[in-house]
Amino acid sequence: MPYTSANPRAFTALMTFLNLEVNGDPTSEDTALYTWFDDLIAICYDEAESYCGQPLRSGTVYYQFYASKAQRGLEANHSWKFIPYNANTTLTALQWRVNEFGTYANYDAANFAWNAESYANYIIFRDKTTGQFKATLSTGYSDAAMPYTILQGIAEMVALCYKQSPQGGNWFGLNSVSTGGAGQNVSNSLKTDIGWHKYFAQFVIPTV
């Protein structure tokens, strides 16, 4: 039966970049190679997300901040807090508690607003200058909606690992990928070869 990738568009982008055809009736060796590609795609996403400082794949993020650390707004009781994620990010819930020993409760929707810009996102809130907020954020892209520039970057990262793989029997990229107790990790070669960075430039968040 045909091989089904966990990340179909990223897998297709990689195969196109490598100029490889997918066998419609894969052998066991084909399946081993395709599975390895999928593992590398996941590893390279991890590395790209570390470089960007934010998730690129869809998921939920909880972002906590102190009300006292927010910037004061134009009105005396207004404040705003920069949220360091911009990859398809939306605010799904906002909660507040009096201190670390308190219990989070939903914050009145009439007292906050979510402002999304191409360069940054931030929460505007009022009537709180103390306590701690927890924002629940939906961020990142599904494989089907992943921007093509990211797919290009991932394809080049995986191709780098693939092309550095030793020829012959040991063709599973062990020069590029190490296996340990915590799973596989990219080698220093991927971290030092920065050619792929350009594809993720717009997704790198500023340090605040």
Coordinates of C-alpha atoms in Angstrom, one line a residue:
M1 CA 0.0 0.0 0.0
P2 CA 1.2 3.6 -0.6
Y3 CA 3.2 5.3 2.1
T4 CA 1.4 7.9 4.2
S5 CA 3.5 10.6 5.6
A6 CA 2.7 12.3 9.0
N7 CA 3.5 15.6 7.2
P8 CA 2.3 15.2 3.6
R9 CA 3.2 18.6 2.2
A10 CA 6.6 18.7 3.9
F11 CA 7.3 15.2 2.7
T12 CA 6.3 16.2 -0.9
A13 CA 8.4 19.3 -0.7
L14 CA 11.4 17.2 0.4
M15 CA 11.0 14.6 -2.3
T16 CA 10.6 17.4 -4.9
F17 CA 13.7 19.2 -3.7
L18 CA 15.7 15.9 -3.8
N19 CA 14.2 15.0 -7.2
L20 CA 13.1 11.7 -5.9
E21 CA 9.9 9.8 -6.8
V22 CA 7.7 8.1 -4.2
N23 CA 7.2 4.5 -4.9
G24 CA 3.4 3.8 -5.1
D25 CA 4.0 0.3 -3.9
P26 CA 7.0 0.8 -1.6
T27 CA 9.4 -2.0 -0.7
S28 CA 10.5 -2.5 2.9
E29 CA 13.6 -0.5 2.1
D30 CA 11.5 2.3 0.6
T31 CA 9.3 2.4 3.7
A32 CA 12.4 2.5 6.0
L33 CA 13.7 5.5 4.0
Y34 CA 10.4 7.3 4.0
T35 CA 9.9 6.7 7.7
W36 CA 13.4 8.1 8.3
F37 CA 12.5 11.2 6.2
D38 CA 9.5 11.7 8.4
D39 CA 11.6 11.4 11.6
L40 CA 14.0 14.0 10.1
I41 CA 11.2 16.3 9.2
A42 CA 10.0 16.3 12.8
I43 CA 13.6 16.8 14.1
C44 CA 14.2 19.7 11.7
Y45 CA 10.9 21.3 12.7
D46 CA 12.2 21.2 16.3
E47 CA 15.4 22.9 15.3
A48 CA 13.6 25.5 13.2
E49 CA 11.2 26.3 16.1
S50 CA 14.1 26.6 18.4
Y51 CA 15.7 29.1 16.0
C52 CA 12.5 31.1 15.6
G53 CA 11.7 31.0 19.3
Q54 CA 8.1 30.0 18.7
P55 CA 6.0 27.1 17.5
L56 CA 5.6 26.7 13.7
R57 CA 3.4 23.6 13.9
S58 CA -0.2 24.0 15.2
G59 CA -0.7 23.7 18.9
T60 CA -1.7 25.4 22.2
V61 CA 0.7 27.6 24.2
Y62 CA 0.2 28.9 27.7
Y63 CA 1.8 32.3 28.2
Q64 CA 2.0 33.7 31.7
F65 CA 2.9 37.3 32.7
Y66 CA 2.7 39.7 35.6
A67 CA 0.3 42.6 35.3
S68 CA 2.9 44.9 36.9
K69 CA 5.4 44.1 34.0
A70 CA 3.0 45.3 31.3
Q71 CA 3.3 48.6 29.6
R72 CA 1.0 51.4 30.6
G73 CA -1.5 52.4 28.0
L74 CA -2.9 55.8 27.0
E75 CA -5.6 55.7 29.7
A76 CA -4.6 55.5 33.3
N77 CA -6.2 52.1 33.9
H78 CA -5.1 50.6 30.5
S79 CA -2.1 48.3 30.0
W80 CA -0.8 46.2 27.1
K81 CA 1.5 43.2 27.0
F82 CA 3.5 42.1 24.0
I83 CA 3.0 38.4 23.2
P84 CA 6.2 36.9 21.6
Y85 CA 4.4 34.7 19.0
N86 CA 3.2 35.7 15.6
A87 CA 3.0 32.5 13.6
N88 CA -0.8 32.4 13.0
T89 CA -1.5 33.1 16.7
T90 CA -4.8 33.9 18.3
L91 CA -5.9 34.4 21.9
T92 CA -8.5 31.7 22.9
A93 CA -8.7 32.5 26.7
L94 CA -7.3 34.9 29.3
Q95 CA -7.2 34.2 33.0
W96 CA -6.0 36.1 36.1
R97 CA -5.0 35.2 39.7
V98 CA -4.0 37.4 42.6
N99 CA -0.7 35.7 43.2
E100 CA 1.2 32.4 42.7
F101 CA -0.9 30.7 45.4
G102 CA -4.2 31.8 43.9
T103 CA -6.4 30.0 41.4
Y104 CA -6.7 31.2 37.9
A105 CA -10.2 32.4 36.9
N106 CA -11.5 33.7 33.6
Y107 CA -10.9 37.4 33.1
D108 CA -13.9 39.5 32.1
A109 CA -14.0 39.6 28.3
A110 CA -15.1 43.3 28.5
N111 CA -11.8 44.2 30.1
F112 CA -9.4 42.9 27.5
A113 CA -8.8 42.9 23.8
W114 CA -6.4 41.0 21.4
N115 CA -4.5 43.1 18.9
A116 CA -2.8 41.2 16.1
E117 CA -0.3 42.9 13.8
S118 CA 2.0 41.4 11.1
Y119 CA 5.0 42.1 13.3
A120 CA 3.6 41.3 16.7
N121 CA 0.6 40.5 18.8
Y122 CA -0.4 42.0 22.2
I123 CA -3.1 41.9 24.8
I124 CA -4.7 45.2 26.0
F125 CA -6.3 45.0 29.4
R126 CA -7.6 47.3 32.1
D127 CA -8.3 47.5 35.8
K128 CA -5.4 45.3 36.8
T129 CA -1.9 46.5 37.9
T130 CA -1.1 43.5 40.1
G131 CA -1.5 39.7 39.9
Q132 CA -0.6 37.3 37.2
F133 CA -2.3 36.6 33.8
K134 CA -2.3 33.3 31.9
A135 CA -3.1 33.6 28.2
T136 CA -4.1 30.5 26.2
L137 CA -2.9 30.8 22.7
S138 CA -3.6 28.8 19.5
T139 CA -0.5 29.2 17.4
G140 CA 1.3 27.6 14.4
Y141 CA 0.1 26.0 11.2
S142 CA -1.3 22.6 10.2
D143 CA 0.7 20.8 7.5
A144 CA -2.0 21.7 5.1
A145 CA -1.8 25.4 5.8
M146 CA 2.0 25.6 6.4
P147 CA 3.5 28.6 4.5
Y148 CA 5.5 27.4 1.5
T149 CA 8.6 29.3 2.7
I150 CA 8.7 27.1 5.8
L151 CA 8.2 24.0 3.7
Q152 CA 11.2 25.1 1.6
G153 CA 13.3 25.6 4.7
I154 CA 12.4 22.2 6.2
A155 CA 13.1 20.5 2.9
E156 CA 16.6 22.0 2.7
M157 CA 17.3 21.1 6.3
V158 CA 16.4 17.5 5.8
A159 CA 18.2 17.4 2.5
L160 CA 21.4 18.6 4.3
C161 CA 21.1 15.6 6.6
Y162 CA 20.3 13.2 3.8
K163 CA 23.2 14.4 1.6
Q164 CA 25.7 14.1 4.4
S165 CA 24.6 10.5 5.0
P166 CA 27.4 7.9 4.4
Q167 CA 27.0 5.9 1.2
G168 CA 26.6 2.1 1.3
G169 CA 25.0 0.0 4.0
N170 CA 25.0 2.8 6.6
W171 CA 22.7 5.1 4.7
F172 CA 20.4 6.1 7.5
G173 CA 22.2 9.4 8.2
L174 CA 24.0 8.4 11.3
N175 CA 26.6 11.1 10.6
S176 CA 23.8 13.7 10.8
V177 CA 21.5 12.2 13.4
S178 CA 22.4 10.7 16.7
T179 CA 20.2 8.4 18.8
G180 CA 20.2 8.6 22.6
G181 CA 18.0 8.1 25.6
A182 CA 16.0 11.1 24.8
G183 CA 15.5 10.3 21.1
Q184 CA 17.2 11.7 18.0
N185 CA 18.9 15.0 17.8
V186 CA 20.3 17.0 14.9
S187 CA 24.1 17.1 14.7
N188 CA 26.2 20.3 14.9
S189 CA 26.4 20.3 11.1
L190 CA 22.8 21.3 10.9
K191 CA 23.2 23.9 13.6
T192 CA 26.3 25.5 12.0
D193 CA 25.1 25.4 8.4
I194 CA 22.8 28.4 8.5
G195 CA 21.8 28.4 4.8
W196 CA 18.3 27.4 5.9
H197 CA 17.8 30.4 8.3
K198 CA 16.7 32.7 5.5
Y199 CA 13.4 30.8 5.1
F200 CA 12.4 31.5 8.7
A201 CA 13.4 35.1 8.9
Q202 CA 9.8 36.5 9.2
F203 CA 9.0 34.0 12.0
V204 CA 11.9 34.8 14.3
I205 CA 10.5 36.6 17.3
P206 CA 12.3 39.5 19.0
T207 CA 13.9 39.0 22.3
V208 CA 12.1 40.9 25.0

